[in-house]
XYZ file of C-alpha atoms in Angstrom:
164
model
C 121.171 4.704 21.549
C 121.430 1.936 18.980
C 120.223 -1.823 19.192
C 121.619 -3.905 17.115
C 121.143 -8.106 15.688
C 123.337 -9.573 13.627
C 124.363 -13.172 12.358
C 127.615 -14.091 10.427
C 127.563 -16.704 7.736
C 130.389 -19.113 7.426
C 131.374 -21.223 4.332
C 132.180 -24.540 4.735
C 135.886 -23.747 5.449
C 134.582 -21.761 8.517
C 135.075 -18.596 6.988
C 132.814 -15.468 7.411
C 131.198 -14.642 4.242
C 128.767 -12.305 4.973
C 127.065 -10.647 7.930
C 123.168 -10.357 7.920
C 121.756 -8.238 10.318
C 119.198 -5.165 11.730
C 120.614 -1.750 13.107
C 117.075 -0.120 15.100
C 117.981 3.253 16.719
C 115.810 3.468 19.925
C 117.154 6.879 21.111
C 113.389 8.290 20.958
C 111.672 5.339 22.725
C 114.094 5.290 25.354
C 113.829 9.687 25.628
C 109.609 8.943 25.781
C 110.040 6.166 28.444
C 112.463 8.898 30.230
C 109.854 11.691 29.596
C 106.884 9.552 31.279
C 109.405 8.279 34.095
C 110.165 11.838 34.971
C 106.690 12.866 34.496
C 105.146 10.324 36.925
C 107.911 11.161 39.640
C 106.730 14.873 39.590
C 103.140 14.055 39.668
C 104.461 11.675 42.795
C 106.290 14.371 44.471
C 103.918 16.959 44.225
C 102.591 18.390 47.599
C 98.859 18.650 46.328
C 96.968 15.313 45.500
C 96.362 13.891 42.117
C 93.510 11.722 41.012
C 92.993 9.745 37.680
C 89.645 8.310 36.673
C 89.110 6.772 33.284
C 86.038 8.321 31.153
C 83.799 6.185 33.290
C 85.019 7.871 36.282
C 86.745 5.092 37.849
C 89.607 6.373 39.625
C 93.235 4.535 38.014
C 95.842 6.515 39.773
C 96.209 8.733 42.767
C 99.688 9.944 44.143
C 100.765 9.909 47.859
C 99.668 13.391 48.754
C 95.956 12.155 47.371
C 96.559 8.761 50.186
C 97.657 11.049 52.757
C 94.519 13.713 52.335
C 91.831 11.259 51.734
C 93.083 8.460 54.163
C 92.989 5.684 51.499
C 95.807 3.312 50.205
C 96.624 2.997 46.440
C 95.272 -0.852 46.371
C 91.949 0.589 48.267
C 90.533 2.870 46.095
C 92.227 2.019 42.430
C 89.640 0.602 40.386
C 86.504 1.918 42.912
C 83.947 4.765 41.408
C 85.047 8.330 42.338
C 81.539 8.453 43.584
C 82.824 7.422 46.811
C 84.524 10.881 47.464
C 81.549 12.853 47.546
C 78.488 13.156 49.690
C 75.583 11.911 47.975
C 74.474 15.862 47.643
C 77.499 16.739 46.065
C 77.482 14.072 43.755
C 75.021 15.965 41.175
C 76.777 19.304 41.628
C 80.140 17.008 40.741
C 78.597 15.532 37.450
C 77.460 19.210 36.499
C 80.854 20.461 36.888
C 82.267 17.368 34.694
C 79.978 18.546 32.053
C 81.904 21.775 32.257
C 85.009 20.505 31.932
C 83.975 18.525 28.796
C 83.349 21.593 26.983
C 85.907 23.975 28.555
C 88.847 20.904 29.145
C 89.810 22.546 31.773
C 88.085 23.675 35.307
C 88.344 24.802 38.597
C 85.990 24.624 41.489
C 86.000 24.409 45.403
C 84.048 21.304 46.460
C 83.685 18.806 49.565
C 85.355 15.523 49.749
C 84.844 12.627 52.101
C 87.668 10.968 53.116
C 88.417 7.324 54.065
C 87.668 8.553 57.625
C 83.877 9.771 56.835
C 85.557 13.476 57.678
C 84.458 15.811 55.339
C 87.276 17.665 53.330
C 87.164 21.021 51.504
C 89.362 21.551 48.480
C 89.634 23.580 45.467
C 89.988 21.149 41.991
C 91.498 21.841 39.027
C 90.148 19.261 36.363
C 91.612 18.465 33.034
C 90.998 16.238 30.335
C 93.571 13.986 29.539
C 94.504 12.461 26.252
C 96.833 9.610 24.722
C 99.445 10.669 22.104
C 97.059 10.883 19.523
C 94.629 13.325 21.244
C 91.885 10.694 21.627
C 90.187 11.321 25.202
C 91.357 8.663 27.867
C 90.810 10.630 31.041
C 90.344 13.046 33.736
C 92.765 14.565 36.108
C 92.081 16.268 39.272
C 94.129 18.201 41.039
C 93.382 18.465 44.944
C 94.218 21.387 47.103
C 92.982 20.939 50.171
C 91.558 24.187 52.171
C 89.742 22.983 54.767
C 91.553 25.278 57.292
C 91.243 28.061 55.260
C 87.131 27.017 55.146
C 87.174 26.744 58.740
C 88.515 29.915 59.484
C 86.682 31.773 57.354
C 83.408 30.150 59.134
C 84.505 31.140 62.398
C 85.561 34.505 61.198
C 81.884 34.925 60.118
C 80.178 33.873 62.895
C 81.922 35.758 65.226
C 81.407 38.624 63.040
C 77.419 37.687 63.545
C 77.857 37.717 67.536
C 79.021 41.292 67.068
C-alpha cells in the first residue's frame, strides 16, 4: 500500500510546469498493524485466561476469559497490582516463582488465585516474559488454566482413600 502526496506548480499562465511530491510505501506498517490486531484478537478468544503486567507487577491487560475466571471487569483491575490476585501466604511463593521466570524466560506453576468474590481458584500458570520489538524486557504475561475441578476431585479422592 502506498501513500502519496503531491503538489502541482503552475506558471503565470496556469500551465502545469512541475510536480513535487513524496511517495511512501506503508505496506510493512499496515502488515504489522494487522498482525498486532490479529494477535490481540487471538488472545481475546483464548478460552484460558491471559493477564499481562508491567515489570512492577501492575496489571496492564487481561482477556475476557480472565474477567470471567476472576470476576473482575477490565476497568476494575487494570492499573492495580497483581498482589490482589494472591493470598497473603502465596505472595512470597509468587515472588520466588517470578525470580525463576526472570532467569528462565518461561515458567510453569500450579498456584491459587483469589477471585473478586474471595473464592479461591486453583490454576496452572504459564508465565512468560514480554519483550518489545528491540528485545527490551517490558513485562510479564500469565496464561491461566482453571484446574479447580481437578484439584477438588483429587482432594475428594484422597479423603475417600483415607476413610477406607
